[in-house]
Amino acid sequence: MTTVPGRRSSTFTRLLRHGFTDPAAAERLLDLPALASVRTDPVLLDALGATADPDLALRGLVRLVEAEDADERQMLLDTLVSAKPLRDRLLGVLGASEALGDHLARHPRHWQALVMYEATDLHPGVAEFEHELGDARDPDTLRIAYRRCLLAIAARDVCGTTDVAETAAELADLATATLRAALAIARTAAPADAALCRLAVIAMGKCGGHELNYVSDVDVIFVAEPVDSSEESKAVQAATRLAAHMMRICSETTVEGTIWPVDANLRPEGRNGPLVRTLSSHLAYYQRWAKTWEFQALLKARPVAGDPELGAEYVEAVSPMVWQAADRENFVGDVQKMRRRVVDNIPADRVDREIKLGPGGLRDVEFAVQLLQLVHGRSDASLHSGSTLDALRALAGGGYVGRVDAAQFDDAYRFLRAMEHRIQLYRLRRTHLVPEDESDLRRLGRSLGMRTDPIAEINQAWKRHTSVVRRLHEKLFYRPLLDAVAQLAPGETRLSAKAAGVRLEALGYADPAAALRHLEALSSGVSRKAAIQRTLLPVLLGWFADSADPDAGLLGFRKVSDALGKTPWYLRLLRDEGAAAENLARVLSAGRLAPDLLLRAPEAVAILGDPQGLKPRSRNHLEQEVLAAVGRAEGAESAVAVVRGVRRRELFRTTAADLIGSYGTEENPAELDHGTLVDRVGNAVTDLNAVTIAGALRAAVREQWGDTLPTRFAVIGMGRFGGHELGYGSDADVLFVHTPREGVDEQEATRAANTVVAEMRRLLQLPTADPPLIIDADLRPEGKSGPLVRTLKSYDAYYRRWSLVWESQALLRAEPMAGDAELGRDFIDLIDPLRYPMEGLGEDAVREIRRLKARMESERMPRGADPTLHTKLGRGGLSDVEWTVQLMQMQHGWAEPGLRTTRTREALAAACAAELISVEDAQTLDEAWVLATRVRNAVMLVRGRPADTFPSGPRELTAVGRYLGYEPGHVGDMLDDYRRITRRARAVVEERFYGA
């Protein structure tokens, strides 16, 4: 074909118009002698242009024609241009699958399998495929016959003769026939083994569910029994050899390639268990050892090859156990945890392209459907189906899923499966990744009928369908719970109250009847409020179910909604601010403390919708707010009521941030640096209590003296307060110091100081809706027997004459917190020589500290407490770590400025930097201290009252575990980890503190 130089031929232009991306190469192929008789036939060009990839289709056609014998070649070409059915099928396959084009080039006569279809060819089943594979006598001939069948399935698929579900079913039937043929080859090769045993092959996964991909592992389980009087062990060994040979026949690569891997890892004990078991061995395992996911997998179990009676016995025996799986403890949590683990294991660079395992992918549909089947299949046999789409239809028919939701799920699943099929068909490789290359995306889009802008269209459709799946994934499970208590349109099927209760119980609700009452109260009616609640609740119920106490979460949500339901902003906040609803769900269902704080002033829920709302506010900011409020108040009690209200609000902010940071959300994973979480809580609560005391001090002074007290007065923080390590349930340990103002009598000044202290303590403990702040001054000189308030001179005289080593140790935590700043600094200057003695501690002082510590361990541990789990006084707990660090501070603080800090972790880091302790030992102590502190915080968050040990109740213990990052069912791991970490810390304490 000649053209004027510089001008394109008309053929070139037509090829471009027909969708060829490389018209020049296509023109050269059409000029080849092999296509001489058809190159100008417009029918051929139109047919090529209708394929997914015209360039690929033309290349495949040329290879096929050239591979044919000369006398067969013309018959192929004549049939191609005269018979539209063949033309559509053959070119459709060649344009969609490079791998099947390769197969046709190796076996050119196989094009004849596409010439015509009988009625049975349109929807072949296992019998038809067995007939096609019947002549296979070895792995190579089996592969050739398998690909010939696959060619016909692909042709029906790409031409639209079969839909995606029918194609998947045909692929599963072909796999069944192939497994039977492979087993027959294995039995023929080992007749002695075949005579010893009855062997059944049970299909699992997509093959078992009649929904196989083009290229997928075929999951199987093998069950065997001896024949007649055969010895069981020998029969199992023989069956194992047959099964292994059958697997190799299908899985190994020969000159004809491979079929697919046969995967038996779903068997009991996985790859560590025997390949073949007897039926009784299978049942013993499932009854005693099986995990929830194994029963979920058995949903799709189907006998496909070998002894049909044994296969039927297996399915009949395991089926009752499958439908009782939802009664297992932590059932829903186990299934959801497995789904999360699947997503977590996807490499970050692939998660957005994963069509199967990624968010909104095929696995989300399958998991949701299987979960509902297992929950409701106990009492409804119509749900006993291995097919995802059949089960979804049954769920909708029974009212377990809304019909509209089911239809959208069905549509999305079919589209995603069609994408998966076409992606795999191209090279017949096992992949679930949406391609990145534009030519691959173009072929994929065109194969699904997108011709205008296939790349943009396929991306838009894919994102739209995954978005639908993500949105419906939770809604599918929870929406019918609302329908069960709502008025439905005529003809709609509702979930019965009994079925709704069963579902709630499976989700972990201890009182399903109460939960249904809450749902009815929240969502019934035709008001706008009820409509928004019906939108919010399906998602909220999922978040509640993901917590340790779903009942408390739902009850708390009802109380907050009752309190704020009439405000215009509350439901709008939850609906429109993406994080607010999830944050609220986490806070309400994680324990008692945060919900109690919120319910005392529900308007604080607005904090959860503000992106900056969970960040702690600075001490300066809070102090300005508090002192301004005191200045505006009419009296001391009203002033301190406002101050305590600010404290309650900020405590809620801190608890909410702590819970959300520990649990994580869908958008933000849990905080991995637990030390940062602990420091954040300690600093926030310390600042808050310091500001609260400052406000109470200002209020008490104004009430009686106006702006100026007759004496300069300061509050010194001690213990955890001074160390910025307060927990939610900690008292505020303090010392009170004053110095009479010039011209004021010391007795008058002391009376004024004592009056102020008494009034502060009274105001901060008045019975109100806000939590009290307990001020503890027992660390003062002479303890409870000594005066509550001293002058600076009195402290100086006492410490110079009477101070004991333990008092110097206690002063390591002293830091001014409120009142006269200059007086606070004078107090610190006074005590520094005591707590950081020049040249360190003498041997007698070190011995005394060790003696005191040993005495405390033996005398102060509560009777009956487990010393390995007591966070304060137990082995490797807070006391062990703190005394070890404080001993280093007193010995070396005079020489190492970094040790002169009230904070344990900061001092430990400084000791490590100064090489007073090894990095490994410092990390061991730090890890134990952080963990013990988190446990104390967790117990307060969960129970609403402080404790130094793990709770004994299973639900509270599980809630503590969730806060610490342990999934349901792993409480034992939490306690084991705590004991292990603190045991290692105690070993360091023995060496570093006791000198062992």
CSV table of N, CA, C and O in Angstrom, one decimal, residues 19 22 74 145 178 195 413 434-435 508 701 817 924:
chain,number,residue,atom,x,y,z
A,19,GLY,N,-10.3,3.1,16.8
A,19,GLY,CA,-9.8,2.8,18.1
A,19,GLY,C,-8.4,2.3,18.2
A,19,GLY,O,-7.9,1.9,19.3
A,22,ASP,N,-2.0,2.4,17.6
A,22,ASP,CA,-0.8,2.4,16.8
A,22,ASP,C,-1.2,2.1,15.4
A,22,ASP,O,-0.9,1.0,14.9
A,74,GLN,N,-7.5,-20.4,5.0
A,74,GLN,CA,-8.5,-19.7,4.3
A,74,GLN,C,-9.9,-20.0,4.9
A,74,GLN,O,-10.8,-19.1,4.9
A,145,ALA,N,-6.8,-29.0,27.4
A,145,ALA,CA,-8.2,-29.1,27.4
A,145,ALA,C,-8.8,-28.0,28.3
A,145,ALA,O,-9.9,-27.4,28.0
A,178,THR,N,-12.1,-30.0,36.5
A,178,THR,CA,-10.6,-30.1,36.5
A,178,THR,C,-10.1,-30.9,37.7
A,178,THR,O,-9.2,-31.7,37.5
A,195,ALA,N,-7.0,-47.8,46.1
A,195,ALA,CA,-7.8,-48.9,46.7
A,195,ALA,C,-7.9,-48.9,48.2
A,195,ALA,O,-8.8,-49.5,48.7
A,413,TYR,N,-21.1,-4.9,43.6
A,413,TYR,CA,-20.3,-6.1,43.6
A,413,TYR,C,-20.2,-6.7,42.2
A,413,TYR,O,-19.1,-7.1,41.8
A,434,VAL,N,-5.9,-2.7,40.3
A,434,VAL,CA,-6.3,-1.9,39.1
A,434,VAL,C,-5.0,-1.3,38.5
A,434,VAL,O,-4.2,-0.8,39.2
A,435,PRO,N,-4.8,-1.5,37.2
A,435,PRO,CA,-3.6,-1.1,36.6
A,435,PRO,C,-3.4,0.4,36.6
A,435,PRO,O,-4.3,1.2,36.7
A,508,GLY,N,-22.6,-7.7,70.5
A,508,GLY,CA,-22.0,-7.5,71.8
A,508,GLY,C,-22.8,-6.7,72.8
A,508,GLY,O,-22.4,-6.4,73.9
A,701,VAL,N,-9.6,35.0,98.7
A,701,VAL,CA,-9.0,36.2,99.2
A,701,VAL,C,-9.9,37.4,98.9
A,701,VAL,O,-10.1,38.2,99.8
A,817,MET,N,2.9,26.3,92.3
A,817,MET,CA,1.8,26.1,91.4
A,817,MET,C,0.8,27.2,91.4
A,817,MET,O,0.1,27.4,90.4
A,924,THR,N,13.9,0.2,79.7
A,924,THR,CA,13.1,-0.8,80.5
A,924,THR,C,12.3,-0.1,81.6
A,924,THR,O,11.1,-0.4,81.7
